[in-house]
Coordinates of C-alpha atoms in Angstrom, one line a residue:
M1 CA -96.8 191.3 4.2
S2 CA -96.7 187.8 3.0
T3 CA -95.0 185.3 0.7
P4 CA -96.0 182.0 -0.9
N5 CA -92.8 180.4 0.3
L6 CA -92.8 179.2 3.9
G7 CA -89.0 179.2 4.2
E8 CA -88.7 182.7 2.8
A9 CA -91.4 183.8 5.3
E10 CA -89.3 182.5 8.3
T11 CA -86.2 184.3 6.9
N12 CA -88.2 187.5 6.4
R13 CA -89.5 187.3 10.0
H14 CA -85.9 187.2 11.3
F15 CA -84.9 190.1 9.1
V16 CA -87.9 192.2 10.4
R17 CA -87.0 191.4 14.0
S18 CA -83.3 192.2 13.7
A19 CA -83.5 195.2 11.4
R20 CA -83.1 198.8 12.7
R21 CA -85.2 200.0 9.8
V22 CA -87.3 197.8 7.6
V23 CA -87.6 198.6 3.9
V24 CA -89.8 196.7 1.5
A25 CA -90.0 197.2 -2.2
D26 CA -91.8 196.6 -5.5
H27 CA -95.3 197.8 -6.3
T28 CA -96.4 194.5 -7.7
K29 CA -96.4 193.0 -4.2
W30 CA -99.0 195.5 -2.9
G31 CA -102.4 193.9 -2.6
T32 CA -101.3 190.3 -3.1
V33 CA -101.6 187.7 -0.3
G34 CA -99.2 184.9 0.0
L35 CA -99.4 181.6 2.0
S36 CA -97.5 182.9 5.0
S37 CA -97.4 186.4 6.6
F38 CA -94.1 187.7 7.9
A39 CA -94.8 191.3 9.0
T40 CA -97.5 193.9 9.4
L41 CA -97.3 197.5 8.2
E42 CA -96.9 198.5 11.8
Q43 CA -93.5 196.8 11.8
V44 CA -92.2 198.7 8.8
D45 CA -90.5 202.1 9.2
T46 CA -90.1 203.0 5.5
L47 CA -91.5 201.4 2.3
V48 CA -89.3 201.9 -0.8
T49 CA -91.2 201.1 -4.0
D50 CA -91.4 202.2 -7.6
S51 CA -93.7 204.6 -9.4
G52 CA -96.1 201.8 -10.4
L53 CA -97.8 202.1 -6.9
S54 CA -101.2 203.6 -7.3
A55 CA -102.2 206.9 -5.6
A56 CA -104.8 205.0 -3.6
A57 CA -102.2 202.5 -2.3
R58 CA -99.9 205.4 -1.5
A59 CA -102.6 207.1 0.6
E60 CA -103.3 203.9 2.4
I61 CA -99.7 203.3 3.2
A62 CA -99.2 206.8 4.4
E63 CA -101.8 206.1 7.2
Y64 CA -99.6 203.4 8.6
L65 CA -96.0 204.2 7.8
P66 CA -93.8 207.1 8.8
G67 CA -92.0 207.0 5.4
L68 CA -92.8 206.2 1.8
V69 CA -90.1 206.5 -0.8
V70 CA -90.9 206.2 -4.5
A71 CA -87.8 205.6 -6.5
G72 CA -87.3 207.9 -9.4
E73 CA -89.7 210.6 -8.0
S74 CA -89.0 213.9 -6.4
A75 CA -89.8 214.5 -2.8
E76 CA -93.1 215.9 -3.8
G77 CA -94.1 212.6 -5.3
S78 CA -93.6 210.6 -2.1
V79 CA -94.5 210.8 1.5
P80 CA -91.6 212.3 3.6
Q81 CA -90.0 210.1 6.2
D82 CA -89.2 211.0 9.7
D83 CA -85.5 210.9 10.7

Protein backbone atom coordinates (compact mmCIF):
# COMPACT_ATOMS: atom_id res chain seq x y z
CA MET A 1 0.00 0.00 0.00
CA SER A 2 1.28 3.40 -0.87
CA THR A 3 0.46 7.07 -1.09
CA PRO A 4 1.91 10.00 -3.05
CA ASN A 5 2.03 12.03 0.17
CA LEU A 6 5.09 11.46 2.41
CA GLY A 7 3.41 12.90 5.50
CA GLU A 8 0.36 10.73 5.00
CA ALA A 9 2.59 7.68 4.55
CA GLU A 10 4.22 8.29 7.95
CA THR A 11 0.82 8.72 9.60
CA ASN A 12 -0.46 5.55 7.92
CA ARG A 13 2.60 3.60 9.13
CA HIS A 14 1.75 4.58 12.71
CA PHE A 15 -1.89 3.57 12.20
CA VAL A 16 -0.83 0.17 10.86
CA ARG A 17 1.57 -0.43 13.77
CA SER A 18 -0.93 0.54 16.46
CA ALA A 19 -4.13 -0.94 15.02
CA ARG A 20 -5.58 -4.19 16.32
CA ARG A 21 -7.16 -4.77 12.94
CA VAL A 22 -6.19 -2.89 9.80
CA VAL A 23 -8.92 -2.01 7.32
CA VAL A 24 -8.22 -0.38 3.96
CA ALA A 25 -10.87 0.80 1.52
CA ASP A 26 -11.75 2.02 -2.01
CA HIS A 27 -11.29 -0.10 -5.12
CA THR A 28 -9.70 2.79 -7.04
CA LYS A 29 -6.57 2.42 -4.90
CA TRP A 30 -5.94 -1.17 -6.00
CA GLY A 31 -3.10 -1.43 -8.52
CA THR A 32 -1.87 2.14 -8.09
CA VAL A 33 1.61 2.90 -6.79
CA GLY A 34 2.33 6.02 -4.78
CA LEU A 35 5.59 7.69 -3.88
CA SER A 36 5.86 6.07 -0.46
CA SER A 37 4.81 2.63 0.77
CA PHE A 38 3.31 2.37 4.24
CA ALA A 39 2.19 -1.28 4.55
CA THR A 40 2.16 -4.64 2.82
CA LEU A 41 -0.83 -6.93 2.38
CA GLU A 42 0.71 -9.21 4.99
CA GLN A 43 0.13 -6.44 7.57
CA VAL A 44 -3.59 -6.19 6.78
CA ASP A 45 -6.21 -8.39 8.47
CA THR A 46 -9.27 -7.26 6.54
CA LEU A 47 -9.75 -5.19 3.42
CA VAL A 48 -13.04 -3.33 3.13
CA THR A 49 -13.75 -2.09 -0.37
CA ASP A 50 -16.61 -1.44 -2.75
CA SER A 51 -18.09 -3.51 -5.56
CA GLY A 52 -15.85 -1.85 -8.16
CA LEU A 53 -13.00 -4.21 -7.24
CA SER A 54 -12.48 -6.69 -10.09
CA ALA A 55 -12.81 -10.46 -9.68
CA ALA A 56 -9.10 -10.85 -10.50
CA ALA A 57 -8.13 -8.39 -7.75
CA ARG A 58 -10.45 -10.15 -5.29
CA ALA A 59 -8.80 -13.49 -6.05
CA GLU A 60 -5.33 -12.00 -5.60
CA ILE A 61 -6.29 -10.36 -2.32
CA ALA A 62 -7.80 -13.62 -1.03
CA GLU A 63 -4.35 -15.24 -1.37
CA TYR A 64 -2.90 -12.79 1.19
CA LEU A 65 -5.69 -11.66 3.51
CA PRO A 66 -7.83 -13.56 5.97
CA GLY A 67 -10.76 -11.25 5.20
CA LEU A 68 -12.22 -9.33 2.29
CA VAL A 69 -15.45 -7.40 2.79
CA VAL A 70 -17.18 -5.86 -0.20
CA ALA A 71 -19.63 -3.19 0.94
CA GLY A 72 -23.12 -3.65 -0.43
CA GLU A 73 -22.65 -7.32 -1.32
CA SER A 74 -23.95 -10.40 0.41
CA ALA A 75 -21.55 -12.80 2.14
CA GLU A 76 -21.42 -14.87 -1.06
CA GLY A 77 -19.96 -11.88 -2.91
CA SER A 78 -17.00 -11.50 -0.61
CA VAL A 79 -14.36 -13.65 0.98
CA PRO A 80 -15.26 -14.54 4.58
CA GLN A 81 -13.12 -13.24 7.38
CA ASP A 82 -11.75 -15.25 10.29
CA ASP A 83 -12.87 -14.11 13.75
